[in-house]
PDB file of C-alpha atoms and ligand atoms in Angstrom:
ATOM      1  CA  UNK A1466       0.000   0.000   0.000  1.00 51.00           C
ATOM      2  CA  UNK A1467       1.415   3.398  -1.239  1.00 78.00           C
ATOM      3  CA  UNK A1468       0.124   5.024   2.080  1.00 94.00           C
ATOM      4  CA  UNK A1469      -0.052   4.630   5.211  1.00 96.00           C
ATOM      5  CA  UNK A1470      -2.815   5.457   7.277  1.00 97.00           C
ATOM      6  CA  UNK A1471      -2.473   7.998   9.642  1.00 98.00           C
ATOM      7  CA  UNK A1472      -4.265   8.756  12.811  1.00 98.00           C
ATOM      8  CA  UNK A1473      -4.108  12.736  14.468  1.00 98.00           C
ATOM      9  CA  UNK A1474      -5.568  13.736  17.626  1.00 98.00           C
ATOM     10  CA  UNK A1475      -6.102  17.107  18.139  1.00 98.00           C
ATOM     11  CA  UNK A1476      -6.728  17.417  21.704  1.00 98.00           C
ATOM     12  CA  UNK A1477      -6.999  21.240  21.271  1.00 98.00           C
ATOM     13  CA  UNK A1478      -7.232  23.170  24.879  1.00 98.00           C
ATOM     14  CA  UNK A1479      -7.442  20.089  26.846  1.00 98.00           C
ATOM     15  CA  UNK A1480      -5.197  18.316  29.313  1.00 98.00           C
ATOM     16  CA  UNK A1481      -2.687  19.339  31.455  1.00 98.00           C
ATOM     17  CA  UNK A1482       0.803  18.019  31.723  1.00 98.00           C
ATOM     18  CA  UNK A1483      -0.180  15.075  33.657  1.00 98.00           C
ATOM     19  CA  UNK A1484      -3.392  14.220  32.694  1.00 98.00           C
ATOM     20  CA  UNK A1485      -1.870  14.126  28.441  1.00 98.00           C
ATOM     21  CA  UNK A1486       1.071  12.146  30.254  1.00 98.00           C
ATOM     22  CA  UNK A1487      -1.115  10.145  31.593  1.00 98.00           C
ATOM     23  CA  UNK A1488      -3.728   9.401  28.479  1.00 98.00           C
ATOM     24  CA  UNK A1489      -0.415   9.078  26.160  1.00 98.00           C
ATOM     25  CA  UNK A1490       0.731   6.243  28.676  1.00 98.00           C
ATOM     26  CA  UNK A1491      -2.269   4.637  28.269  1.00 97.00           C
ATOM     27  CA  UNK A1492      -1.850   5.137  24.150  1.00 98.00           C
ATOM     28  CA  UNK A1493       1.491   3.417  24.427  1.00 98.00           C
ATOM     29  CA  UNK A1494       0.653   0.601  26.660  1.00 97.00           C
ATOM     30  CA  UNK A1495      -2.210  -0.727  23.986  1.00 96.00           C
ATOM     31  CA  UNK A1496      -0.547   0.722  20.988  1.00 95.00           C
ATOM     32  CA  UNK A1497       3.111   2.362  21.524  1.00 96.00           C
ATOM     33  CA  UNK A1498       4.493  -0.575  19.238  1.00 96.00           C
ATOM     34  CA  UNK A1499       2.052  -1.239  16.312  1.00 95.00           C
ATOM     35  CA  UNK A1500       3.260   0.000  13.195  1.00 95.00           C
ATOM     36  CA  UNK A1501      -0.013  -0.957  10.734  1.00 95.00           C
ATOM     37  CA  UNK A1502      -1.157   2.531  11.594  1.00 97.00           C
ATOM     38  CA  UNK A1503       0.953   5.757  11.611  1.00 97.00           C
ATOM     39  CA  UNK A1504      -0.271   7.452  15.094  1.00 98.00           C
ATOM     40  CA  UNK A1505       0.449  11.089  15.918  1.00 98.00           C
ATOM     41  CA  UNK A1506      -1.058  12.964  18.878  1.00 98.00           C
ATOM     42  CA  UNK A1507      -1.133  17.183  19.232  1.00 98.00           C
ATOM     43  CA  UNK A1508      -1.174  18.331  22.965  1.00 98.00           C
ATOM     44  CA  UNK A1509      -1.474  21.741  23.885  1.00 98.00           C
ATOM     45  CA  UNK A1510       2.640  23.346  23.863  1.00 98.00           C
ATOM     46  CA  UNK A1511       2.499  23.402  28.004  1.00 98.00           C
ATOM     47  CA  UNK A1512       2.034  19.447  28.019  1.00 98.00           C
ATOM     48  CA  UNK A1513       4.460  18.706  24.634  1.00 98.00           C
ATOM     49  CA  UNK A1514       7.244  17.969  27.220  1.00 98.00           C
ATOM     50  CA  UNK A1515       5.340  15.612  29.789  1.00 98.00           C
ATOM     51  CA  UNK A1516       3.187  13.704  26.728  1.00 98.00           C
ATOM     52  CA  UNK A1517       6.901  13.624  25.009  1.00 98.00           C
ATOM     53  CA  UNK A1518       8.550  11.907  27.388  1.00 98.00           C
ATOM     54  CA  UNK A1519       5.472   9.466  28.068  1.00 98.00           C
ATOM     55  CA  UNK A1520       5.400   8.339  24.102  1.00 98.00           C
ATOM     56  CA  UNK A1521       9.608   8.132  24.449  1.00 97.00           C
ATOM     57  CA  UNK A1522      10.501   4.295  22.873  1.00 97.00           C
ATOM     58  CA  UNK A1523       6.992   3.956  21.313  1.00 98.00           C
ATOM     59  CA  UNK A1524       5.437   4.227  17.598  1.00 98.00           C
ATOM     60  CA  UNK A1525       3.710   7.028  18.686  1.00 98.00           C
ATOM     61  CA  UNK A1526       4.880  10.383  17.195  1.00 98.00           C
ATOM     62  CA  UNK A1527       4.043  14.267  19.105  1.00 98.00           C
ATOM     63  CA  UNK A1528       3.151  16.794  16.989  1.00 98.00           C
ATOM     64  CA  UNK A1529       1.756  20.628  17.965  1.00 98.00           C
ATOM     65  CA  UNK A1530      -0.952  22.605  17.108  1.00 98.00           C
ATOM     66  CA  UNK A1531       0.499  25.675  15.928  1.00 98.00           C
ATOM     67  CA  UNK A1532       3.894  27.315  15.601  1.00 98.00           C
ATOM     68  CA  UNK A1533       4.995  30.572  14.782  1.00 98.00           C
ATOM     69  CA  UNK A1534       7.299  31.668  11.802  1.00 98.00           C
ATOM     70  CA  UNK A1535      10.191  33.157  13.129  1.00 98.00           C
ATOM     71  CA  UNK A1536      12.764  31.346  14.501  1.00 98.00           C
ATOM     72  CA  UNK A1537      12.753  33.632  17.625  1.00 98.00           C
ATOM     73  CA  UNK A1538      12.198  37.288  18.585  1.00 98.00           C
ATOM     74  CA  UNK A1539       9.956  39.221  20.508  1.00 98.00           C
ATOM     75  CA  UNK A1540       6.522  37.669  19.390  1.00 98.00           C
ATOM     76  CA  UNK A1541       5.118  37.459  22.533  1.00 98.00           C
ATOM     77  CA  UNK A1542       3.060  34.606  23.660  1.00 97.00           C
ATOM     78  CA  UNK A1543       4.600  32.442  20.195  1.00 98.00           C
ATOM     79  CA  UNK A1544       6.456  29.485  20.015  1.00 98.00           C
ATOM     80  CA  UNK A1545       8.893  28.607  16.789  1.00 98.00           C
ATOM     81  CA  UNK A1546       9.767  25.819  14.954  1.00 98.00           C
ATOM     82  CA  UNK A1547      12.956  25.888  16.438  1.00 98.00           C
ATOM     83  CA  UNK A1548      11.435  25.317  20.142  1.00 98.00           C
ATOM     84  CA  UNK A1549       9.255  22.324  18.934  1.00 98.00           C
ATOM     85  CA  UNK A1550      12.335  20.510  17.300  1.00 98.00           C
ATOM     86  CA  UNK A1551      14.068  20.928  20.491  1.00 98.00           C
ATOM     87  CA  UNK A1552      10.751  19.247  22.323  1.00 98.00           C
ATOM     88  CA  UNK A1553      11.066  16.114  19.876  1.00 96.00           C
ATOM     89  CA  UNK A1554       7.902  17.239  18.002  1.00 98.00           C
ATOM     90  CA  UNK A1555       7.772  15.844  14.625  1.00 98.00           C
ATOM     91  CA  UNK A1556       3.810  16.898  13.303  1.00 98.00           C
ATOM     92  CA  UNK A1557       2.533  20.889  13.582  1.00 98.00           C
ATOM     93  CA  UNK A1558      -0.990  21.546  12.901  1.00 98.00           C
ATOM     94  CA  UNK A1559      -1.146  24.607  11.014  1.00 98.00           C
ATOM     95  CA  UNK A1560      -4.122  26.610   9.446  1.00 98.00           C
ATOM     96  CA  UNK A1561      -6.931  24.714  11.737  1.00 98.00           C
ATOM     97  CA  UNK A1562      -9.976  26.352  11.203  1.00 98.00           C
ATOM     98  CA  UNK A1563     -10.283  27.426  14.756  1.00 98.00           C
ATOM     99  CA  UNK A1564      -7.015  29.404  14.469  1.00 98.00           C
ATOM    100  CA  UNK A1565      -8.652  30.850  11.031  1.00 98.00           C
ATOM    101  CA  UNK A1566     -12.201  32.023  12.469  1.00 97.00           C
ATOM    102  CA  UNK A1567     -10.783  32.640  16.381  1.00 98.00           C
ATOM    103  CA  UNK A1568      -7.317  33.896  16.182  1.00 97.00           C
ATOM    104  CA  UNK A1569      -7.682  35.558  12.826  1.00 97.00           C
ATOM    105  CA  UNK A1570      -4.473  33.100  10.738  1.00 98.00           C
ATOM    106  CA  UNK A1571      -5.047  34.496   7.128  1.00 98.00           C
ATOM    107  CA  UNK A1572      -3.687  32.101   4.281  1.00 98.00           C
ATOM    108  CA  UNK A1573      -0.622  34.277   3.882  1.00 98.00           C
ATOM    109  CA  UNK A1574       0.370  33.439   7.644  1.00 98.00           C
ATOM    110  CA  UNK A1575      -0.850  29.893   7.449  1.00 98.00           C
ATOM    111  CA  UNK A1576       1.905  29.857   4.227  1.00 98.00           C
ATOM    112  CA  UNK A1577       4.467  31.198   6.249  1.00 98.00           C
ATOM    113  CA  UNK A1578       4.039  28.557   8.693  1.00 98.00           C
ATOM    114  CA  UNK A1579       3.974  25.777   6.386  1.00 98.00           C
ATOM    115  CA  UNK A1580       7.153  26.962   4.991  1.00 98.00           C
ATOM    116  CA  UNK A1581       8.800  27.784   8.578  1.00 98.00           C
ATOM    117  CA  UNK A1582       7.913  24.331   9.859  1.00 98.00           C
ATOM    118  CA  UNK A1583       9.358  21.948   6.618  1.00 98.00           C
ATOM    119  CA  UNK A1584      12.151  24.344   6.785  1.00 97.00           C
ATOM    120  CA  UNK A1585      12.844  23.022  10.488  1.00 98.00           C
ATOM    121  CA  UNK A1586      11.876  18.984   9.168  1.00 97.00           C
ATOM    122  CA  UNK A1587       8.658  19.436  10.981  1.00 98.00           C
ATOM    123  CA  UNK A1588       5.693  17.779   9.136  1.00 98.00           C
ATOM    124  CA  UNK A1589       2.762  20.405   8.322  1.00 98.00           C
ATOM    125  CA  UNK A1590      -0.671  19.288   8.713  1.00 98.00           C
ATOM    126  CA  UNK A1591      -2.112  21.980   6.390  1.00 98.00           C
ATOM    127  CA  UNK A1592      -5.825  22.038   7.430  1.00 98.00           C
ATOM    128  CA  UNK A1593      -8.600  23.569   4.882  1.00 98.00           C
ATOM    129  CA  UNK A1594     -12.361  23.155   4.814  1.00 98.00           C
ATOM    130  CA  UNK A1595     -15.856  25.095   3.798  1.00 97.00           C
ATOM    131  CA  UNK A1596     -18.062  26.213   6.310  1.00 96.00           C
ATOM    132  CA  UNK A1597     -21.675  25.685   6.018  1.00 95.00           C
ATOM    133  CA  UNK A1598     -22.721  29.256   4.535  1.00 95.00           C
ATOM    134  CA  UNK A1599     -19.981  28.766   2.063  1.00 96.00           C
ATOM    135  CA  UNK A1600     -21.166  24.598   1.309  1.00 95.00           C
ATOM    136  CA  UNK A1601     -24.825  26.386   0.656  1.00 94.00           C
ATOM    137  CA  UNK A1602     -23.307  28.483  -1.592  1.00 96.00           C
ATOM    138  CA  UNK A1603     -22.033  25.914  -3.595  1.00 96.00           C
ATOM    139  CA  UNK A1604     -18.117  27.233  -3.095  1.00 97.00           C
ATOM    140  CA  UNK A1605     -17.118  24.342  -1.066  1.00 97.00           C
ATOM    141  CA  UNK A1606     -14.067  23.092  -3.586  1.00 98.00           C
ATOM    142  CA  UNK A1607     -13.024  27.035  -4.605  1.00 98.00           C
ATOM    143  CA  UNK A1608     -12.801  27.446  -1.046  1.00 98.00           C
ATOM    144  CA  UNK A1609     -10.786  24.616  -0.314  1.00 98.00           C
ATOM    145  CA  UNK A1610      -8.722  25.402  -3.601  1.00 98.00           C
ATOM    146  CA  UNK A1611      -7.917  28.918  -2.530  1.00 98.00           C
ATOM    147  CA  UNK A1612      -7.315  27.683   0.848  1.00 98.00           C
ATOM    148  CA  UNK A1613      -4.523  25.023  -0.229  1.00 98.00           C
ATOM    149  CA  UNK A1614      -2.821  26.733  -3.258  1.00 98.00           C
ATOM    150  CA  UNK A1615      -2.658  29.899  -1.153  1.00 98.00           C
ATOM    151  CA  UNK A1616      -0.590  27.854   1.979  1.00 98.00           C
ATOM    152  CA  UNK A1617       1.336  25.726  -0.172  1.00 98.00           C
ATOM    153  CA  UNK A1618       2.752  28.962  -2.310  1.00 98.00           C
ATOM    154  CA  UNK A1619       6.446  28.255  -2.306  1.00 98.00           C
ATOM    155  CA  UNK A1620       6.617  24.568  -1.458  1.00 98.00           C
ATOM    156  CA  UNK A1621       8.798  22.470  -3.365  1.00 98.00           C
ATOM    157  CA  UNK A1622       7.951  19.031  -4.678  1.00 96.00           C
ATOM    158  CA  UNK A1623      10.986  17.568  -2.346  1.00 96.00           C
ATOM    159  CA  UNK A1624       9.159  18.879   0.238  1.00 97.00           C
ATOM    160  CA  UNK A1625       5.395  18.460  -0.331  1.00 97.00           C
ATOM    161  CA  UNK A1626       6.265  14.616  -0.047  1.00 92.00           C
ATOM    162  CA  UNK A1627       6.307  14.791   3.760  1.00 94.00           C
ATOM    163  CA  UNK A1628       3.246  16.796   3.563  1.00 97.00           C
ATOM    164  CA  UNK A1629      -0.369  16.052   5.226  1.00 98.00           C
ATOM    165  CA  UNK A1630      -3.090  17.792   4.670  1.00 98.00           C
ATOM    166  CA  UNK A1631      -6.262  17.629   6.747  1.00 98.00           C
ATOM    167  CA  UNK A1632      -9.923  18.317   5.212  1.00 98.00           C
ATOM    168  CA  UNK A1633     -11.824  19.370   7.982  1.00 98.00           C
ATOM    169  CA  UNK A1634     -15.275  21.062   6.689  1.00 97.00           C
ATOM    170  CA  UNK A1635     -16.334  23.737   9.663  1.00 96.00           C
ATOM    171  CA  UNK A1636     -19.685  22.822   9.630  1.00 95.00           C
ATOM    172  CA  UNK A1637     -18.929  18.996  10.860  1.00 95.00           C
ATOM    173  CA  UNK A1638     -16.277  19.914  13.690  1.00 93.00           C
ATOM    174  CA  UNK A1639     -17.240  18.996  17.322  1.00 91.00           C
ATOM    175  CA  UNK A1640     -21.328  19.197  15.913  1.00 92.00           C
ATOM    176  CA  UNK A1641     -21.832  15.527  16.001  1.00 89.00           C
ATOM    177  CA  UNK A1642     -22.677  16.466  11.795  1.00 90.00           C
ATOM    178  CA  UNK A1643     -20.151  14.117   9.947  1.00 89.00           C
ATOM    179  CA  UNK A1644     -19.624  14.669   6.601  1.00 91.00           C
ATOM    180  CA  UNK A1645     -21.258  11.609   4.444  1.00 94.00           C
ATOM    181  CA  UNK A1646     -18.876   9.965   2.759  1.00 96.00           C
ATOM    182  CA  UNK A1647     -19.462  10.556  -0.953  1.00 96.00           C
ATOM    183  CA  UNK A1648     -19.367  14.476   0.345  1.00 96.00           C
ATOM    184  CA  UNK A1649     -15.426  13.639   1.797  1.00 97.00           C
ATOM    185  CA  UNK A1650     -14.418  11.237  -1.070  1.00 97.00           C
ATOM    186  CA  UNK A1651     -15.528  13.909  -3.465  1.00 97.00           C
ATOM    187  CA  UNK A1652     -13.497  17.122  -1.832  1.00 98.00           C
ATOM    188  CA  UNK A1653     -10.371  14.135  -0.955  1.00 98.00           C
ATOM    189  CA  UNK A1654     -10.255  13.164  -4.288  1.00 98.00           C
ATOM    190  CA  UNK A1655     -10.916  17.225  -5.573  1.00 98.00           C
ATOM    191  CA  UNK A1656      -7.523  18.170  -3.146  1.00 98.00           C
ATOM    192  CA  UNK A1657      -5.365  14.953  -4.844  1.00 98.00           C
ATOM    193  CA  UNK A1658      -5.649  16.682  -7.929  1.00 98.00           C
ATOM    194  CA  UNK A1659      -4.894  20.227  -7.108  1.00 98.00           C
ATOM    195  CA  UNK A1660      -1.707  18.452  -5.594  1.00 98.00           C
ATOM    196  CA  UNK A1661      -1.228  16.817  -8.792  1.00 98.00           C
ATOM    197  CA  UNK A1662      -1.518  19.943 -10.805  1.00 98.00           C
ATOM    198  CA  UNK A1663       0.916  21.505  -8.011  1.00 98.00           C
ATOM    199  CA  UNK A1664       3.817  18.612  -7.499  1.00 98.00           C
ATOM    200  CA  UNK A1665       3.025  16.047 -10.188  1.00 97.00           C
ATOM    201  CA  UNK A1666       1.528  12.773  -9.761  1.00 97.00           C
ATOM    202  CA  UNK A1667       3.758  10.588  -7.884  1.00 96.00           C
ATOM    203  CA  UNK A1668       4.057  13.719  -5.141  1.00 97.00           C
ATOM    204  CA  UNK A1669       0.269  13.685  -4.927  1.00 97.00           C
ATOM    205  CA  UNK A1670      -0.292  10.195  -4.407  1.00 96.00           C
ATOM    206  CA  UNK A1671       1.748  10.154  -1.737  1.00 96.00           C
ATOM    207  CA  UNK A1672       0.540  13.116   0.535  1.00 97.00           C
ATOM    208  CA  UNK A1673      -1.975  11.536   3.516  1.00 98.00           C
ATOM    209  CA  UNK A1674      -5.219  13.610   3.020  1.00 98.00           C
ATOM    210  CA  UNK A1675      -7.026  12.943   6.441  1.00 98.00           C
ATOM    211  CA  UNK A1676     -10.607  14.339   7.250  1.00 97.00           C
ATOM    212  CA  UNK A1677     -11.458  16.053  10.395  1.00 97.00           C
ATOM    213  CA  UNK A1678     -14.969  16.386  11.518  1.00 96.00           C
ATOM    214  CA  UNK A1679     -16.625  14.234  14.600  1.00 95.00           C
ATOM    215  CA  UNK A1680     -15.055  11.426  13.010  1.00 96.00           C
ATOM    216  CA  UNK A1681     -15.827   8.395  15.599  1.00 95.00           C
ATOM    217  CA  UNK A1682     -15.105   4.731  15.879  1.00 96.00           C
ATOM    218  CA  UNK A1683     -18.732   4.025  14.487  1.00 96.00           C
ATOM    219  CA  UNK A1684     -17.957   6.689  11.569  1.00 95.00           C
ATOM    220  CA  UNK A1685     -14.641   6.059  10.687  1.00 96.00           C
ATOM    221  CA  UNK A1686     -14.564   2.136   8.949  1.00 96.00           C
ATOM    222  CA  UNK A1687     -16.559   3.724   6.115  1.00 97.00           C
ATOM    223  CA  UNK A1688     -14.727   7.306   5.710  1.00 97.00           C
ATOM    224  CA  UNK A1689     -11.897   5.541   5.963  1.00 97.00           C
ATOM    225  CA  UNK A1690     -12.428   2.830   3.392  1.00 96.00           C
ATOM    226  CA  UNK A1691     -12.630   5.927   0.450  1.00 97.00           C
ATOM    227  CA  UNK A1692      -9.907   5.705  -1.784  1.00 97.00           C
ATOM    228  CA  UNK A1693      -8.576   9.260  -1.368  1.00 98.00           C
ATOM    229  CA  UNK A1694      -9.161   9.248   2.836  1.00 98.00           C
ATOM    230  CA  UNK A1695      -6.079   8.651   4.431  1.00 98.00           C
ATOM    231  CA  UNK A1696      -6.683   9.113   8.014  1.00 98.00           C
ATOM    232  CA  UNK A1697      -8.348  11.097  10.298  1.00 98.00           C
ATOM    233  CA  UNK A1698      -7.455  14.056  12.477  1.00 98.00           C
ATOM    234  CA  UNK A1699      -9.901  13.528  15.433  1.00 98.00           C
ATOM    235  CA  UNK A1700     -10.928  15.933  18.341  1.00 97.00           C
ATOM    236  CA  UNK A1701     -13.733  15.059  20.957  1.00 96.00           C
ATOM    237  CA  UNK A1702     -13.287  10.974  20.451  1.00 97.00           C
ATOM    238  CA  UNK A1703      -8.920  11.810  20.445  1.00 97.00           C
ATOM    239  CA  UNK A1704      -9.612  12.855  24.562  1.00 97.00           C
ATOM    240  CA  UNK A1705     -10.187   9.371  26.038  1.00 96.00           C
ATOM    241  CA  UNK A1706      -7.808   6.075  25.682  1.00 96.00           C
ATOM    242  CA  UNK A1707     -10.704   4.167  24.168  1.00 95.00           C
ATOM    243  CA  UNK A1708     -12.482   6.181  21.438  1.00 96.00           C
ATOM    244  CA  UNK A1709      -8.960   6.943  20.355  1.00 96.00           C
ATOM    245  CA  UNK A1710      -7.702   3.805  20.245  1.00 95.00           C
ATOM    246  CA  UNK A1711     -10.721   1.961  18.697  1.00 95.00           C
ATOM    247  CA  UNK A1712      -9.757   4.600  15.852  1.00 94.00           C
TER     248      UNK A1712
HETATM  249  P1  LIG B2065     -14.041  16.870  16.417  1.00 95.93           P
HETATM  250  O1  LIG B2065     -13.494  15.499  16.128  1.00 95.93           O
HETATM  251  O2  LIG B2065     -14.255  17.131  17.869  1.00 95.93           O
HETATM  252  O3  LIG B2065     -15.228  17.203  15.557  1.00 95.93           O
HETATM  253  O4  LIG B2065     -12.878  17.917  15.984  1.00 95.93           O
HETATM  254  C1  LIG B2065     -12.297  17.805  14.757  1.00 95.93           C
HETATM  255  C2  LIG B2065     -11.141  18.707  14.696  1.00 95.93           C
HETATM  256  O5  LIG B2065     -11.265  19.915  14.689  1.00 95.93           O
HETATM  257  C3  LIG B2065      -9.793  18.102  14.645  1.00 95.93           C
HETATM  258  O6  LIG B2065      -8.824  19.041  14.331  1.00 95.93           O
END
């Protein structure tokens, strides 16, 4: 198989230190050394250390949920690239579509990002998705074009290889409203070929394209069994040992 699935939690702003230490223990007990699945989980920056250390020997890779661009400086409240290397990160959510609508990440930052974290050999997670007045309108793959042309500017093909991106539509995100799956296959398969027009063929068919959106145990066989659905980056079900793992 050309790719590998890949699993994401997202655990957002939840868990401290030792309560991620503790659910990433957990994680590595039942699954620290199965290597069918490619497993990543995101803890908030304050408990990258603890949930580190915890998945330290395992399968399990740590990955953030934002960085900033510069390397350093006085950017208060930011932390670099540089910082999440030094942490043993290896994954960076970037462009989540919380950190769009909340925190105001325009594609031009999200592209800096991307750029700042493969030039530190972090792996981008480039998230993009439609909200619901935008799906009504019928804009749902311009969106998602705009969205992923406009944070890739500047990537080479080397580099895109490592990429991941996530499609998480806004409308389905901690709502309980999943995405059916010909909706997911059709905006997957939509985002292959903009990568394709981007990086060329081989590049594209090797990128992960995961999809984000209340994706569950009971959800996930069937998202996951469309040809262009790669994995999942999970939230809510990413929170408990259990849900997660069943994923
Ligand atoms: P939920 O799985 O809670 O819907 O969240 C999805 C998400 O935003 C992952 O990044």
């Amino acid at each position: 198989m050309l790719r590998k699935k890949l699993i994401a939690g997202n655990w957002k702003m939840n868990k401290t230190p030792a309560d991620g230490a503790a659910l990433a223990a957990e994680l590595v007990t039942a699954a620290g050394k199965q290597t069918d699945v490619e497993v990543v989980v995101c803890p908030p920056f304050t408990a990258l250390d603890a949930v580190g250390k915890a998945l330290d020997g395992s399968t399990i890779k740590l990955g953030a949920q934002n960085l900033h661009p510069e390397a350093s400086g006085a950017f208060t409240g930011e932390v670099s690239a540089p910082m999440l290397r030094a942490l043993f990160t290896t994954h960076v959510i970037i462009g989540h579509s919380e950190r769009r609508s909340l925190f105001g990440d325009t594609d031009a930052f999200v592209n800096l990002k991307v750029l700042a974290a493969l030039k530190n050999q972090l792996k981008p997670i480039l998230c993009v998705g439609e909200s619901l007045a935008e799906r009504e309108a019928g804009t749902t793959l311009k969106v998602v074009q705009t969205q992923l042309e406009a944070g890739l500017q500047g990537v080479s093909k080397e580099q895109a290889a490592t990429l991941v991106v996530a499609y998480e539509p806004v409308w389905a995100i901690g709502t309980g409203k999943v995405a059916t799956t010909d909706q997911a296959q059709e905006v997957h398969a939509y985002i292959r070929g903009l990568l394709t027009k981007l990086f060329t063929e081989p590049v594209a068919q090797r990128v992960r394209i995961l999809y984000g959106g209340s994706m569950k145990p009971a959800n996930a066989p069937e998202l996951l069994a469309q040809k262009d659905i790669d994995g999942g980056l999970i939230g809510g079900a990413a929170l408990e040992a259990r849900s997660f793992l069943d994923l």
